[in-house]
Amino acid sequence: MMAFAIATTAVAAFARDPQLLSAAAPDLAVVVGPRVRHPQELAQLLLQLHDPDSPRYRQYLSTDEFDERFGPARDDVAAIVSYLTEQGLTVSDVSASGFLINAHGTIDAVERTFGVNVITHEESGQTAYAPDREPTLPPHLAATVTSIQGIENRTQLRANNTGPRIPSQESLPFTPGAIAQAYNLTPLYDAGLRGDGSRATTIAVATAFGFQRSDVSEFWRTLGIDRRPDLLEVIPVGGTAARTIDETTLDVEWAGAMAPGARILAYVGVDSYVSTFTSVYDRIVSDNRAAVMTISWGLCERTMPQTDLDQSHAIFQKAAALGISVVAASGDS
């Protein structure tokens, strides 16, 4: 197994909160993403794994197999870590996959490391900040890196569930039975397929912020959904979320309602920054405990840096190689 391990320190919220961008707390948190190896070979393998006429059809890789063949090279990761440290940044963590290197340091150190100037301005009563140009690395390192995230605080994924709450009604707009009929799930239910707690029927919810278990339990109880309490697990990513949000609540409620016997793993990011969601995706795929990853947060790709999209693409390629289906909400607007 290709493992990446360094001494991990407790990382505070650094510049996640715009108010921390001050002389009293000048640190910025950044995430550097090393490249996959053998990208053409990986692309060809993915075609074979999903081609019913191929002898490799559904012969998915294990996490270790993927990391050994396609994961970032150990020497490349070590060189990036060494450079970041030499420039005065503190490397706090390298993800198990090697896809993400988390570091933090002063604004001066970040500017020096990535050849940028960090510009700040007031926006809607908050301090917004961003680099004045695309961050760069020395050529010998740039060739091994897909993305540099975190040197700005404007790119956040959004939940479309932001309208006013519907008042209590005598009848619900939709019930699980109505949704099951609309999507032709009833034949599966009739065949006894409702989830069995195995990896094949485990759903990983990629989300930000938390939810109250009592809300979820009451939702299932009210609608007559019989679920075992141990089939719901919360996995914090980047720290413990300080607040709850309706989007996460409804994701967990409806995943459990439609697949009442399935295990639900809620991977909860501490915030909705793109770099945090990248870490959520990477953790889900690295853990490889679920056969489905569901995402209901989004942002127009045209407003996102291409390198951020490339980093998610690399993680989703790994998901495809491991046999993990990635689904995203597409009908909200």
mmCIF file of C-alpha atoms in Angstrom:
data_model
loop_
_atom_site.group_PDB
_atom_site.id
_atom_site.type_symbol
_atom_site.label_atom_id
_atom_site.label_comp_id
_atom_site.label_asym_id
_atom_site.label_seq_id
_atom_site.Cartn_x
_atom_site.Cartn_y
_atom_site.Cartn_z
ATOM 1 C CA MET A 1 0.000 0.000 0.000
ATOM 2 C CA MET A 2 1.297 3.474 -0.859
ATOM 3 C CA ALA A 3 0.818 5.387 2.367
ATOM 4 C CA PHE A 4 1.585 9.033 3.028
ATOM 5 C CA ALA A 5 2.083 9.882 6.669
ATOM 6 C CA ILE A 6 3.602 12.890 8.445
ATOM 7 C CA ALA A 7 3.229 14.363 11.889
ATOM 8 C CA THR A 8 -0.242 15.870 12.071
ATOM 9 C CA THR A 9 -0.931 18.989 14.119
ATOM 10 C CA ALA A 10 -4.298 20.365 15.125
ATOM 11 C CA VAL A 11 -5.322 22.852 12.453
ATOM 12 C CA ALA A 12 -7.634 25.666 13.499
ATOM 13 C CA ALA A 13 -9.960 27.489 11.149
ATOM 14 C CA PHE A 14 -7.078 29.777 10.070
ATOM 15 C CA ALA A 15 -8.419 32.011 7.298
ATOM 16 C CA ARG A 16 -11.683 30.156 6.747
ATOM 17 C CA ASP A 17 -13.317 32.913 8.746
ATOM 18 C CA PRO A 18 -12.654 36.193 6.922
ATOM 19 C CA GLN A 19 -12.298 37.944 10.269
ATOM 20 C CA LEU A 20 -9.169 35.870 10.952
ATOM 21 C CA LEU A 21 -7.336 37.607 8.109
ATOM 22 C CA SER A 22 -5.739 40.129 10.439
ATOM 23 C CA ALA A 23 -2.485 40.890 12.189
ATOM 24 C CA ALA A 24 -3.702 38.927 15.191
ATOM 25 C CA ALA A 25 -4.318 35.719 13.213
ATOM 26 C CA PRO A 26 -2.594 36.037 9.846
ATOM 27 C CA ASP A 27 -2.439 32.384 8.823
ATOM 28 C CA LEU A 28 -3.964 31.053 5.611
ATOM 29 C CA ALA A 29 -4.848 27.411 5.000
ATOM 30 C CA VAL A 30 -3.944 26.013 1.565
ATOM 31 C CA VAL A 31 -4.387 22.646 -0.132
ATOM 32 C CA VAL A 32 -2.003 21.399 -2.832
ATOM 33 C CA GLY A 33 -3.155 18.506 -5.016
ATOM 34 C CA PRO A 34 -0.516 16.249 -6.642
ATOM 35 C CA ARG A 35 -1.290 14.690 -10.039
ATOM 36 C CA VAL A 36 -2.344 11.145 -10.832
ATOM 37 C CA ARG A 37 0.246 9.035 -12.635
ATOM 38 C CA HIS A 38 -0.244 7.402 -16.031
ATOM 39 C CA PRO A 39 -3.399 9.395 -16.909
ATOM 40 C CA GLN A 40 -3.798 7.859 -20.390
ATOM 41 C CA GLU A 41 -3.557 4.330 -19.012
ATOM 42 C CA LEU A 42 -6.102 5.238 -16.342
ATOM 43 C CA ALA A 43 -8.529 6.652 -18.908
ATOM 44 C CA GLN A 44 -8.267 3.460 -20.965
ATOM 45 C CA LEU A 45 -8.816 1.278 -17.899
ATOM 46 C CA LEU A 46 -11.959 3.207 -16.958
ATOM 47 C CA LEU A 47 -13.399 2.601 -20.427
ATOM 48 C CA GLN A 48 -12.719 -1.130 -20.065
ATOM 49 C CA LEU A 49 -14.200 -1.337 -16.561
ATOM 50 C CA HIS A 50 -17.477 0.115 -17.830
ATOM 51 C CA ASP A 51 -17.662 -1.654 -21.216
ATOM 52 C CA PRO A 52 -19.908 -4.775 -21.051
ATOM 53 C CA ASP A 53 -17.936 -6.282 -23.969
ATOM 54 C CA SER A 54 -14.576 -5.917 -22.231
ATOM 55 C CA PRO A 55 -13.005 -8.792 -20.241
ATOM 56 C CA ARG A 56 -12.193 -6.147 -17.600
ATOM 57 C CA TYR A 57 -15.882 -5.222 -17.207
ATOM 58 C CA ARG A 58 -16.577 -4.432 -13.539
ATOM 59 C CA GLN A 59 -13.222 -5.857 -12.453
ATOM 60 C CA TYR A 60 -12.759 -2.884 -10.172
ATOM 61 C CA LEU A 61 -9.502 -2.067 -8.415
ATOM 62 C CA SER A 62 -8.935 -2.039 -4.691
ATOM 63 C CA THR A 63 -7.811 1.187 -3.032
ATOM 64 C CA ASP A 64 -4.279 -0.186 -2.693
ATOM 65 C CA GLU A 65 -4.163 -1.253 -6.346
ATOM 66 C CA PHE A 66 -5.223 2.175 -7.548
ATOM 67 C CA ASP A 67 -2.760 3.992 -5.301
ATOM 68 C CA GLU A 68 0.128 1.786 -6.448
ATOM 69 C CA ARG A 69 -0.649 2.189 -10.163
ATOM 70 C CA PHE A 70 -2.111 5.667 -10.481
ATOM 71 C CA GLY A 71 -1.831 7.549 -7.200
ATOM 72 C CA PRO A 72 0.607 10.439 -6.792
ATOM 73 C CA ALA A 73 4.226 9.290 -6.680
ATOM 74 C CA ARG A 74 5.723 9.132 -3.199
ATOM 75 C CA ASP A 75 8.787 11.119 -4.331
ATOM 76 C CA ASP A 76 6.593 13.842 -5.876
ATOM 77 C CA VAL A 77 4.608 14.235 -2.662
ATOM 78 C CA ALA A 78 7.798 14.344 -0.599
ATOM 79 C CA ALA A 79 9.269 17.027 -2.883
ATOM 80 C CA ILE A 80 6.140 19.186 -2.603
ATOM 81 C CA VAL A 81 6.080 18.825 1.179
ATOM 82 C CA SER A 82 9.773 19.727 1.350
ATOM 83 C CA TYR A 83 9.293 22.851 -0.779
ATOM 84 C CA LEU A 84 6.285 24.066 1.220
ATOM 85 C CA THR A 85 8.237 23.603 4.445
ATOM 86 C CA GLU A 86 11.308 25.375 3.091
ATOM 87 C CA GLN A 87 9.152 28.368 2.193
ATOM 88 C CA GLY A 88 7.912 28.679 5.762
ATOM 89 C CA LEU A 89 4.582 26.839 5.573
ATOM 90 C CA THR A 90 3.580 24.166 8.071
ATOM 91 C CA VAL A 91 2.369 20.959 6.422
ATOM 92 C CA SER A 92 -0.303 19.629 8.734
ATOM 93 C CA ASP A 93 -1.572 16.626 6.820
ATOM 94 C CA VAL A 94 -1.194 14.512 3.684
ATOM 95 C CA SER A 95 -4.382 12.604 2.871
ATOM 96 C CA ALA A 96 -4.252 8.821 2.796
ATOM 97 C CA SER A 97 -4.542 8.860 -0.996
ATOM 98 C CA GLY A 98 -1.746 11.395 -1.429
ATOM 99 C CA PHE A 99 -4.143 13.521 -3.479
ATOM 100 C CA LEU A 100 -4.234 16.419 -0.991
ATOM 101 C CA ILE A 101 -1.489 18.154 0.975
ATOM 102 C CA ASN A 102 -2.807 20.514 3.660
ATOM 103 C CA ALA A 103 -0.580 23.355 4.832
ATOM 104 C CA HIS A 104 -0.867 26.728 6.519
ATOM 105 C CA GLY A 105 1.275 29.772 7.134
ATOM 106 C CA THR A 106 1.438 33.534 7.221
ATOM 107 C CA ILE A 107 0.193 35.604 4.315
ATOM 108 C CA ASP A 108 3.794 36.527 3.508
ATOM 109 C CA ALA A 109 4.800 32.851 3.388
ATOM 110 C CA VAL A 110 1.842 31.964 1.144
ATOM 111 C CA GLU A 111 2.621 34.842 -1.203
ATOM 112 C CA ARG A 112 6.281 33.820 -1.390
ATOM 113 C CA THR A 113 5.505 30.141 -1.878
ATOM 114 C CA PHE A 114 3.034 30.575 -4.728
ATOM 115 C CA GLY A 115 4.245 33.806 -6.356
ATOM 116 C CA VAL A 116 1.102 35.846 -5.644
ATOM 117 C CA ASN A 117 -0.072 38.883 -3.752
ATOM 118 C CA VAL A 118 -3.124 38.326 -1.563
ATOM 119 C CA ILE A 119 -5.579 41.180 -2.111
ATOM 120 C CA THR A 120 -8.311 41.939 0.429
ATOM 121 C CA HIS A 121 -11.445 44.065 0.180
ATOM 122 C CA GLU A 122 -14.749 44.503 1.943
ATOM 123 C CA GLU A 123 -17.657 42.616 0.404
ATOM 124 C CA SER A 124 -21.122 42.603 1.991
ATOM 125 C CA GLY A 125 -19.662 43.534 5.326
ATOM 126 C CA GLN A 126 -17.063 40.753 5.248
ATOM 127 C CA THR A 127 -13.374 40.685 4.374
ATOM 128 C CA ALA A 128 -12.912 38.904 1.046
ATOM 129 C CA TYR A 129 -9.468 37.898 -0.162
ATOM 130 C CA ALA A 130 -7.956 36.346 -3.288
ATOM 131 C CA PRO A 131 -4.611 36.167 -5.117
ATOM 132 C CA ASP A 132 -3.889 38.784 -7.779
ATOM 133 C CA ARG A 133 -2.890 36.047 -10.265
ATOM 134 C CA GLU A 134 -2.912 32.280 -10.649
ATOM 135 C CA PRO A 135 -0.685 30.652 -8.004
ATOM 136 C CA THR A 136 2.433 28.957 -9.354
ATOM 137 C CA LEU A 137 5.194 26.608 -8.275
ATOM 138 C CA PRO A 138 8.722 26.073 -9.604
ATOM 139 C CA PRO A 139 8.607 24.189 -12.955
ATOM 140 C CA HIS A 140 9.933 20.912 -11.538
ATOM 141 C CA LEU A 141 7.058 20.865 -9.029
ATOM 142 C CA ALA A 142 4.361 22.423 -11.214
ATOM 143 C CA ALA A 143 4.488 19.396 -13.504
ATOM 144 C CA THR A 144 3.487 17.165 -10.569
ATOM 145 C CA VAL A 145 0.599 19.301 -9.241
ATOM 146 C CA THR A 146 -3.038 19.516 -10.345
ATOM 147 C CA SER A 147 -4.374 22.239 -8.070
ATOM 148 C CA ILE A 148 -3.604 24.819 -5.399
ATOM 149 C CA GLN A 149 -6.711 25.642 -3.367
ATOM 150 C CA GLY A 150 -7.534 27.894 -0.437
ATOM 151 C CA ILE A 151 -5.864 31.206 -1.297
ATOM 152 C CA GLU A 152 -9.285 32.826 -1.629
ATOM 153 C CA ASN A 153 -12.539 32.728 0.301
ATOM 154 C CA ARG A 154 -15.176 33.383 -2.357
ATOM 155 C CA THR A 155 -15.527 29.992 -4.057
ATOM 156 C CA GLN A 156 -18.046 28.050 -1.980
ATOM 157 C CA LEU A 157 -20.473 25.355 -3.055
ATOM 158 C CA ARG A 158 -24.109 26.201 -2.479
ATOM 159 C CA ALA A 159 -27.243 24.395 -1.441
ATOM 160 C CA ASN A 160 -30.351 25.285 -3.439
ATOM 161 C CA ASN A 161 -32.588 24.481 -0.493
ATOM 162 C CA THR A 162 -32.677 28.131 0.585
ATOM 163 C CA GLY A 163 -36.350 29.074 0.226
ATOM 164 C CA PRO A 164 -38.837 29.512 3.067
ATOM 165 C CA ARG A 165 -39.885 26.403 4.916
ATOM 166 C CA ILE A 166 -43.255 24.953 3.979
ATOM 167 C CA PRO A 167 -45.722 25.260 6.868
ATOM 168 C CA SER A 168 -47.056 22.075 8.408
ATOM 169 C CA GLN A 169 -49.822 20.549 6.313
ATOM 170 C CA GLU A 170 -52.388 17.846 6.814
ATOM 171 C CA SER A 171 -50.938 15.897 3.875
ATOM 172 C CA LEU A 172 -47.335 15.802 2.673
ATOM 173 C CA PRO A 173 -46.535 16.981 -0.873
ATOM 174 C CA PHE A 174 -44.641 13.728 -1.494
ATOM 175 C CA THR A 175 -44.282 10.505 0.413
ATOM 176 C CA PRO A 176 -41.538 7.896 -0.025
ATOM 177 C CA GLY A 177 -44.115 5.645 -1.676
ATOM 178 C CA ALA A 178 -45.001 8.314 -4.231
ATOM 179 C CA ILE A 179 -41.345 8.928 -5.059
ATOM 180 C CA ALA A 180 -40.682 5.185 -5.324
ATOM 181 C CA GLN A 181 -43.543 4.827 -7.767
ATOM 182 C CA ALA A 182 -42.410 7.841 -9.818
ATOM 183 C CA TYR A 183 -38.904 6.372 -10.191
ATOM 184 C CA ASN A 184 -40.097 2.777 -10.635
ATOM 185 C CA LEU A 185 -38.497 1.519 -7.432
ATOM 186 C CA THR A 186 -41.497 -0.516 -6.347
ATOM 187 C CA PRO A 187 -40.415 -3.613 -8.360
ATOM 188 C CA LEU A 188 -37.162 -3.570 -6.416
ATOM 189 C CA TYR A 189 -39.039 -3.310 -3.144
ATOM 190 C CA ASP A 190 -41.326 -6.163 -4.219
ATOM 191 C CA ALA A 191 -38.215 -8.253 -4.858
ATOM 192 C CA GLY A 192 -37.011 -7.532 -1.332
ATOM 193 C CA LEU A 193 -34.286 -5.093 -2.379
ATOM 194 C CA ARG A 194 -34.236 -2.317 0.197
ATOM 195 C CA GLY A 195 -30.562 -2.348 1.187
ATOM 196 C CA ASP A 196 -28.793 -4.801 3.442
ATOM 197 C CA GLY A 197 -26.069 -2.760 5.154
ATOM 198 C CA SER A 198 -23.322 -4.081 2.875
ATOM 199 C CA ARG A 199 -20.868 -1.859 0.970
ATOM 200 C CA ALA A 200 -22.888 -2.466 -2.196
ATOM 201 C CA THR A 201 -25.895 -0.754 -0.602
ATOM 202 C CA THR A 202 -24.036 1.874 1.421
ATOM 203 C CA ILE A 203 -24.603 5.529 0.501
ATOM 204 C CA ALA A 204 -22.008 8.199 1.286
ATOM 205 C CA VAL A 205 -23.568 11.655 1.568
ATOM 206 C CA ALA A 206 -21.003 14.336 0.668
ATOM 207 C CA THR A 207 -22.129 17.466 2.453
ATOM 208 C CA ALA A 208 -21.243 20.482 4.560
ATOM 209 C CA PHE A 209 -22.418 21.430 8.034
ATOM 210 C CA GLY A 210 -24.395 19.037 10.184
ATOM 211 C CA PHE A 211 -27.868 17.862 11.091
ATOM 212 C CA GLN A 212 -29.779 16.899 14.184
ATOM 213 C CA ARG A 213 -30.332 13.179 14.511
ATOM 214 C CA SER A 214 -33.638 13.834 16.232
ATOM 215 C CA ASP A 215 -34.938 15.611 13.093
ATOM 216 C CA VAL A 216 -33.948 12.684 10.896
ATOM 217 C CA SER A 217 -35.361 10.088 13.276
ATOM 218 C CA GLU A 218 -38.667 11.947 13.548
ATOM 219 C CA PHE A 219 -38.899 12.224 9.743
ATOM 220 C CA TRP A 220 -38.473 8.470 9.348
ATOM 221 C CA ARG A 221 -40.831 7.705 12.253
ATOM 222 C CA THR A 222 -43.574 9.987 10.916
ATOM 223 C CA LEU A 223 -43.410 8.420 7.459
ATOM 224 C CA GLY A 224 -43.295 4.870 8.792
ATOM 225 C CA ILE A 225 -39.709 4.170 7.693
ATOM 226 C CA ASP A 226 -38.264 1.328 9.757
ATOM 227 C CA ARG A 227 -34.503 1.838 10.019
ATOM 228 C CA ARG A 228 -31.918 0.550 12.484
ATOM 229 C CA PRO A 229 -30.128 3.391 14.342
ATOM 230 C CA ASP A 230 -26.704 1.846 13.686
ATOM 231 C CA LEU A 231 -27.164 2.257 9.917
ATOM 232 C CA LEU A 232 -26.450 5.999 10.185
ATOM 233 C CA GLU A 233 -22.899 7.203 10.837
ATOM 234 C CA VAL A 234 -21.502 10.749 10.834
ATOM 235 C CA ILE A 235 -17.881 11.257 9.738
ATOM 236 C CA PRO A 236 -16.555 14.818 10.281
ATOM 237 C CA VAL A 237 -14.091 16.192 7.697
ATOM 238 C CA GLY A 238 -11.871 19.167 8.534
ATOM 239 C CA GLY A 239 -13.264 19.535 12.044
ATOM 240 C CA THR A 240 -16.643 19.443 13.721
ATOM 241 C CA ALA A 241 -19.359 21.474 11.998
ATOM 242 C CA ALA A 242 -20.535 24.340 14.201
ATOM 243 C CA ARG A 243 -24.070 24.499 12.795
ATOM 244 C CA THR A 244 -26.750 22.448 11.093
ATOM 245 C CA ILE A 245 -28.361 23.022 7.709
ATOM 246 C CA ASP A 246 -31.550 21.849 6.007
ATOM 247 C CA GLU A 247 -29.691 20.554 2.932
ATOM 248 C CA THR A 248 -27.762 17.952 4.908
ATOM 249 C CA THR A 249 -30.878 17.026 6.868
ATOM 250 C CA LEU A 250 -32.997 16.345 3.791
ATOM 251 C CA ASP A 251 -30.165 14.450 2.045
ATOM 252 C CA VAL A 252 -29.864 12.037 4.952
ATOM 253 C CA GLU A 253 -33.644 11.791 5.465
ATOM 254 C CA TRP A 254 -34.473 10.916 1.872
ATOM 255 C CA ALA A 255 -31.525 8.611 1.257
ATOM 256 C CA GLY A 256 -32.624 6.608 4.287
ATOM 257 C CA ALA A 257 -36.292 6.757 3.305
ATOM 258 C CA MET A 258 -35.762 5.424 -0.236
ATOM 259 C CA ALA A 259 -33.272 2.725 0.812
ATOM 260 C CA PRO A 260 -34.440 1.843 4.325
ATOM 261 C CA GLY A 261 -32.015 -1.044 4.755
ATOM 262 C CA ALA A 262 -28.966 0.812 3.415
ATOM 263 C CA ARG A 263 -26.148 2.127 5.528
ATOM 264 C CA ILE A 264 -25.842 5.936 5.342
ATOM 265 C CA LEU A 265 -22.415 7.510 5.895
ATOM 266 C CA ALA A 266 -22.706 11.293 6.261
ATOM 267 C CA TYR A 267 -19.312 12.821 5.475
ATOM 268 C CA VAL A 268 -19.781 16.296 6.929
ATOM 269 C CA GLY A 269 -17.367 19.055 5.924
ATOM 270 C CA VAL A 270 -16.754 21.818 8.434
ATOM 271 C CA ASP A 271 -17.689 24.433 5.782
ATOM 272 C CA SER A 272 -18.707 24.643 2.118
ATOM 273 C CA TYR A 273 -15.456 25.849 0.555
ATOM 274 C CA VAL A 274 -14.423 24.004 -2.592
ATOM 275 C CA SER A 275 -11.232 22.807 -0.903
ATOM 276 C CA THR A 276 -13.289 21.314 1.936
ATOM 277 C CA PHE A 277 -15.567 19.487 -0.492
ATOM 278 C CA THR A 278 -12.469 18.226 -2.306
ATOM 279 C CA SER A 279 -11.326 16.766 1.011
ATOM 280 C CA VAL A 280 -14.777 15.235 1.547
ATOM 281 C CA TYR A 281 -14.697 13.556 -1.881
ATOM 282 C CA ASP A 282 -11.161 12.307 -1.299
ATOM 283 C CA ARG A 283 -12.038 10.882 2.121
ATOM 284 C CA ILE A 284 -15.114 9.059 0.801
ATOM 285 C CA VAL A 285 -13.181 7.469 -2.046
ATOM 286 C CA SER A 286 -10.153 6.627 0.099
ATOM 287 C CA ASP A 287 -12.320 4.986 2.760
ATOM 288 C CA ASN A 288 -14.088 2.993 0.007
ATOM 289 C CA ARG A 289 -16.898 1.988 2.373
ATOM 290 C CA ALA A 290 -19.755 3.033 0.078
ATOM 291 C CA ALA A 291 -20.745 2.057 -3.454
ATOM 292 C CA VAL A 292 -22.570 5.363 -4.016
ATOM 293 C CA MET A 293 -21.530 8.961 -3.346
ATOM 294 C CA THR A 294 -24.345 11.495 -3.505
ATOM 295 C CA ILE A 295 -23.789 15.260 -3.736
ATOM 296 C CA SER A 296 -26.552 17.870 -3.593
ATOM 297 C CA TRP A 297 -24.307 20.948 -3.349
ATOM 298 C CA GLY A 298 -23.040 22.719 -6.443
ATOM 299 C CA LEU A 299 -21.704 25.775 -8.182
ATOM 300 C CA CYS A 300 -21.643 26.814 -11.842
ATOM 301 C CA GLU A 301 -18.433 25.388 -13.291
ATOM 302 C CA ARG A 302 -17.778 28.650 -15.140
ATOM 303 C CA THR A 303 -17.234 30.406 -11.820
ATOM 304 C CA MET A 304 -14.776 27.793 -10.517
ATOM 305 C CA PRO A 305 -11.033 27.652 -11.202
ATOM 306 C CA GLN A 306 -10.281 24.942 -13.771
ATOM 307 C CA THR A 307 -7.673 23.397 -11.510
ATOM 308 C CA ASP A 308 -10.307 22.878 -8.797
ATOM 309 C CA LEU A 309 -12.458 21.024 -11.313
ATOM 310 C CA ASP A 310 -9.434 18.996 -12.431
ATOM 311 C CA GLN A 311 -8.759 17.939 -8.833
ATOM 312 C CA SER A 312 -12.334 16.722 -8.337
ATOM 313 C CA HIS A 313 -12.139 14.959 -11.709
ATOM 314 C CA ALA A 314 -9.057 13.021 -10.588
ATOM 315 C CA ILE A 315 -10.801 11.914 -7.399
ATOM 316 C CA PHE A 316 -13.915 10.897 -9.345
ATOM 317 C CA GLN A 317 -11.695 8.883 -11.722
ATOM 318 C CA LYS A 318 -10.485 6.956 -8.703
ATOM 319 C CA ALA A 319 -14.102 6.469 -7.631
ATOM 320 C CA ALA A 320 -14.908 5.010 -11.063
ATOM 321 C CA ALA A 321 -11.906 2.675 -10.856
ATOM 322 C CA LEU A 322 -13.068 1.434 -7.438
ATOM 323 C CA GLY A 323 -16.666 0.932 -8.580
ATOM 324 C CA ILE A 324 -18.141 3.905 -6.706
ATOM 325 C CA SER A 325 -21.050 5.633 -8.475
ATOM 326 C CA VAL A 326 -21.095 9.435 -8.087
ATOM 327 C CA VAL A 327 -24.486 11.109 -8.432
ATOM 328 C CA ALA A 328 -25.364 14.791 -8.104
ATOM 329 C CA ALA A 329 -28.583 16.771 -7.853
ATOM 330 C CA SER A 330 -29.484 18.221 -11.253
ATOM 331 C CA GLY A 331 -33.127 19.240 -11.111
ATOM 332 C CA ASP A 332 -33.233 21.918 -8.415
ATOM 333 C CA SER A 333 -33.328 24.779 -10.895
#
